[in-house]
Coordinates of C-alpha atoms in Angstrom, one line a residue:
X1 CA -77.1 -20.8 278.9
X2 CA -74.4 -20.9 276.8
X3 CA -71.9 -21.6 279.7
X4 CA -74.2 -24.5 280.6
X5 CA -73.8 -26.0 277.3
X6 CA -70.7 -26.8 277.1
X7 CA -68.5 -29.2 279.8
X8 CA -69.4 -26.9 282.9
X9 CA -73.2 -28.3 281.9
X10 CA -72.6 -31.5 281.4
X11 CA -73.9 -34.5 283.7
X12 CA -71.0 -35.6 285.9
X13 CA -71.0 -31.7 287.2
X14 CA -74.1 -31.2 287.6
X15 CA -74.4 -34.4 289.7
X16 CA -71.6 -33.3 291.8
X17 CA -73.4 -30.1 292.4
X18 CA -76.7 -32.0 292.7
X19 CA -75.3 -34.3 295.6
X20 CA -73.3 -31.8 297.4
X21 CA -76.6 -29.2 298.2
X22 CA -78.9 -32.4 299.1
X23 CA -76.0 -33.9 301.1
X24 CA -76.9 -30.5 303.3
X25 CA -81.1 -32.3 304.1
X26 CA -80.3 -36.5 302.9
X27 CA -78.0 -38.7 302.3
X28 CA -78.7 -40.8 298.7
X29 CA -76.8 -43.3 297.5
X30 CA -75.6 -42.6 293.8
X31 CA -78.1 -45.1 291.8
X32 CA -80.7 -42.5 294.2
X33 CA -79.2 -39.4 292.4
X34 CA -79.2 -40.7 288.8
X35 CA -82.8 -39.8 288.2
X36 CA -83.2 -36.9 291.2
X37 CA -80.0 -35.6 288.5
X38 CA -81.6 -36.5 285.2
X39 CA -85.2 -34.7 286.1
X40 CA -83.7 -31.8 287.4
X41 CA -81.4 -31.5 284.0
X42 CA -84.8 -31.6 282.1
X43 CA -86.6 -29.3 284.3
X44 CA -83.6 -26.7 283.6
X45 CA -84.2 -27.2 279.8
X46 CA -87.8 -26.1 280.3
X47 CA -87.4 -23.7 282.4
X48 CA -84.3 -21.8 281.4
X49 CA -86.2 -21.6 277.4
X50 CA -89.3 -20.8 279.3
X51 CA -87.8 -17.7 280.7
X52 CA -85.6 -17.1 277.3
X53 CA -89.1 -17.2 275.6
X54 CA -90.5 -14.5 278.4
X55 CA -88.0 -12.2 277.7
X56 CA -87.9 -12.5 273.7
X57 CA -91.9 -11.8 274.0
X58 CA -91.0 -8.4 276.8
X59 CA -88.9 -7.1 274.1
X60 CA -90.7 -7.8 271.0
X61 CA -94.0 -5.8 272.7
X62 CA -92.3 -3.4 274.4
X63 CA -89.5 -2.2 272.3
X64 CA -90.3 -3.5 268.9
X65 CA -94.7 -3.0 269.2
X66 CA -95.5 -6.2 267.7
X67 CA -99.3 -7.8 268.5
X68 CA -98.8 -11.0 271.3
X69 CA -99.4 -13.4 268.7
X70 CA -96.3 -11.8 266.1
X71 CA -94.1 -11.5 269.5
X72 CA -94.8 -14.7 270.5
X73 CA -93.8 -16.5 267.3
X74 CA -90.7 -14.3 266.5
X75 CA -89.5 -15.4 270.5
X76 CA -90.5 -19.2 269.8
X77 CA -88.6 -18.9 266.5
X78 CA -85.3 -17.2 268.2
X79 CA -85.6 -19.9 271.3
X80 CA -85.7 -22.6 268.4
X81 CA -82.9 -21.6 266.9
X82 CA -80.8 -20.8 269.4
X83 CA -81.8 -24.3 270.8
X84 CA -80.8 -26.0 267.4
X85 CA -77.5 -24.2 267.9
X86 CA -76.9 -25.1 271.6
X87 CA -77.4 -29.1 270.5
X88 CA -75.6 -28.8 267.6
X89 CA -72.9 -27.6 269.8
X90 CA -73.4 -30.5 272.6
X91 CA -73.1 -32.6 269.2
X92 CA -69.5 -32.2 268.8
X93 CA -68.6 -31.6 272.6
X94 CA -66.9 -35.0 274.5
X95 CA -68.6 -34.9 277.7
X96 CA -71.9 -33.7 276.0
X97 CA -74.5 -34.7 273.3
X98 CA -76.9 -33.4 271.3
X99 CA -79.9 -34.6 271.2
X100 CA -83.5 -33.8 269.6
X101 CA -85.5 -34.8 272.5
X102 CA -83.5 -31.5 274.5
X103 CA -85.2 -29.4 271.8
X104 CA -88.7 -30.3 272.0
X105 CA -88.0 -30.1 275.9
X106 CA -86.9 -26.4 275.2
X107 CA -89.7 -25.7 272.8
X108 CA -92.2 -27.1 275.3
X109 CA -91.0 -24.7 277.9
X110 CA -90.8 -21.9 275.4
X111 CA -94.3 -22.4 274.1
X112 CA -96.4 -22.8 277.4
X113 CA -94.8 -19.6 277.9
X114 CA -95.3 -17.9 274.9
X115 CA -98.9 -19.2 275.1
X116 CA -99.3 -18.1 278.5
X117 CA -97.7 -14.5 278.1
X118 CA -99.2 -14.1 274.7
X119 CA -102.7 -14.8 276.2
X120 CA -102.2 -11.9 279.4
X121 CA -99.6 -9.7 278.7
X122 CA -101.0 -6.2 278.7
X123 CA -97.8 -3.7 278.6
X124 CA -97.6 -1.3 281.0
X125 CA -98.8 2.3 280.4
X126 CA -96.0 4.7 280.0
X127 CA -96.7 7.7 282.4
X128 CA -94.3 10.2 283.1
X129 CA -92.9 10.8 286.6
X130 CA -93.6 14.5 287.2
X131 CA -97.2 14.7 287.0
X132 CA -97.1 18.6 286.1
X133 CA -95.3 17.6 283.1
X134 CA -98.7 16.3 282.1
X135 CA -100.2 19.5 283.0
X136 CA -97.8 21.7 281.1
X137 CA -96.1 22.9 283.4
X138 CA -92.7 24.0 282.6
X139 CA -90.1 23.0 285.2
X140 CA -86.6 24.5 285.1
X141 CA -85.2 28.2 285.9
X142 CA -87.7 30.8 285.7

């Protein structure tokens, strides 16, 4: 994300990139690409915190053995920051700017999926893979 946020991210490339894969099914005139362009920089906010928000939660249960609830407001507090960071950034960029409405598109994403994950995640058991490990069995040179 942090490549995306600065001039590699910014609208004139990503309608570039936009029109060149659906020149591959249609061809749009550019007032026809403005919005296809603009939605699919939204959606990208969404989902890109959305997944940043998934994978704060899988570390906070698995590694650090918070509750869902705690892991799912220490990952929606990270993805806030690091989202108040990203705009700031886009703030003082030329081709870029920040905006507030970006953030509550990013914390929208972040929290249906904290919501989501923090309702039905159930961490794996952690099972060894030699079963006779388990039994006591002691493997190695006799």
């Amino acid at each position: 994300m942090l490549c995306l946020s600065g001039d590699l991210g910014s609208g004139k490339n990503s309608l570039g990139i936009l029109k060149w894969l659906l020149s591959w099914f249609v061809d749009l005139e550019p007032a026809q690409l403005k919005p296809i362009n603009f939605y699919v920089r939204k959606t990208g906010h969404v989902l890109a915190y959305g997944l940043m928000s998934l994978l704060w939660f899988r570390a906070f249960r698995a590694q650090a053995h918070y509750g869902p609830w705690s892991a799912c407001l220490w990952s929606l507090g990270l993805c806030l920051l690091y989202a108040s960071m990203d705009e700031g950034r886009q703030w003082f960029s030329v081709t870029r700017g920040g905006s507030i409405i970006d953030i509550c598109l990013d914390m929208s994403g972040a929290s249906l999926t904290g919501l989501i994950a923090g309702a039905v995640w159930t961490p794996g058991t952690k099972t060894t893979a030699i079963p006779a490990l388990v039994e006591g069995q002691i493997i190695g040179p006799e």
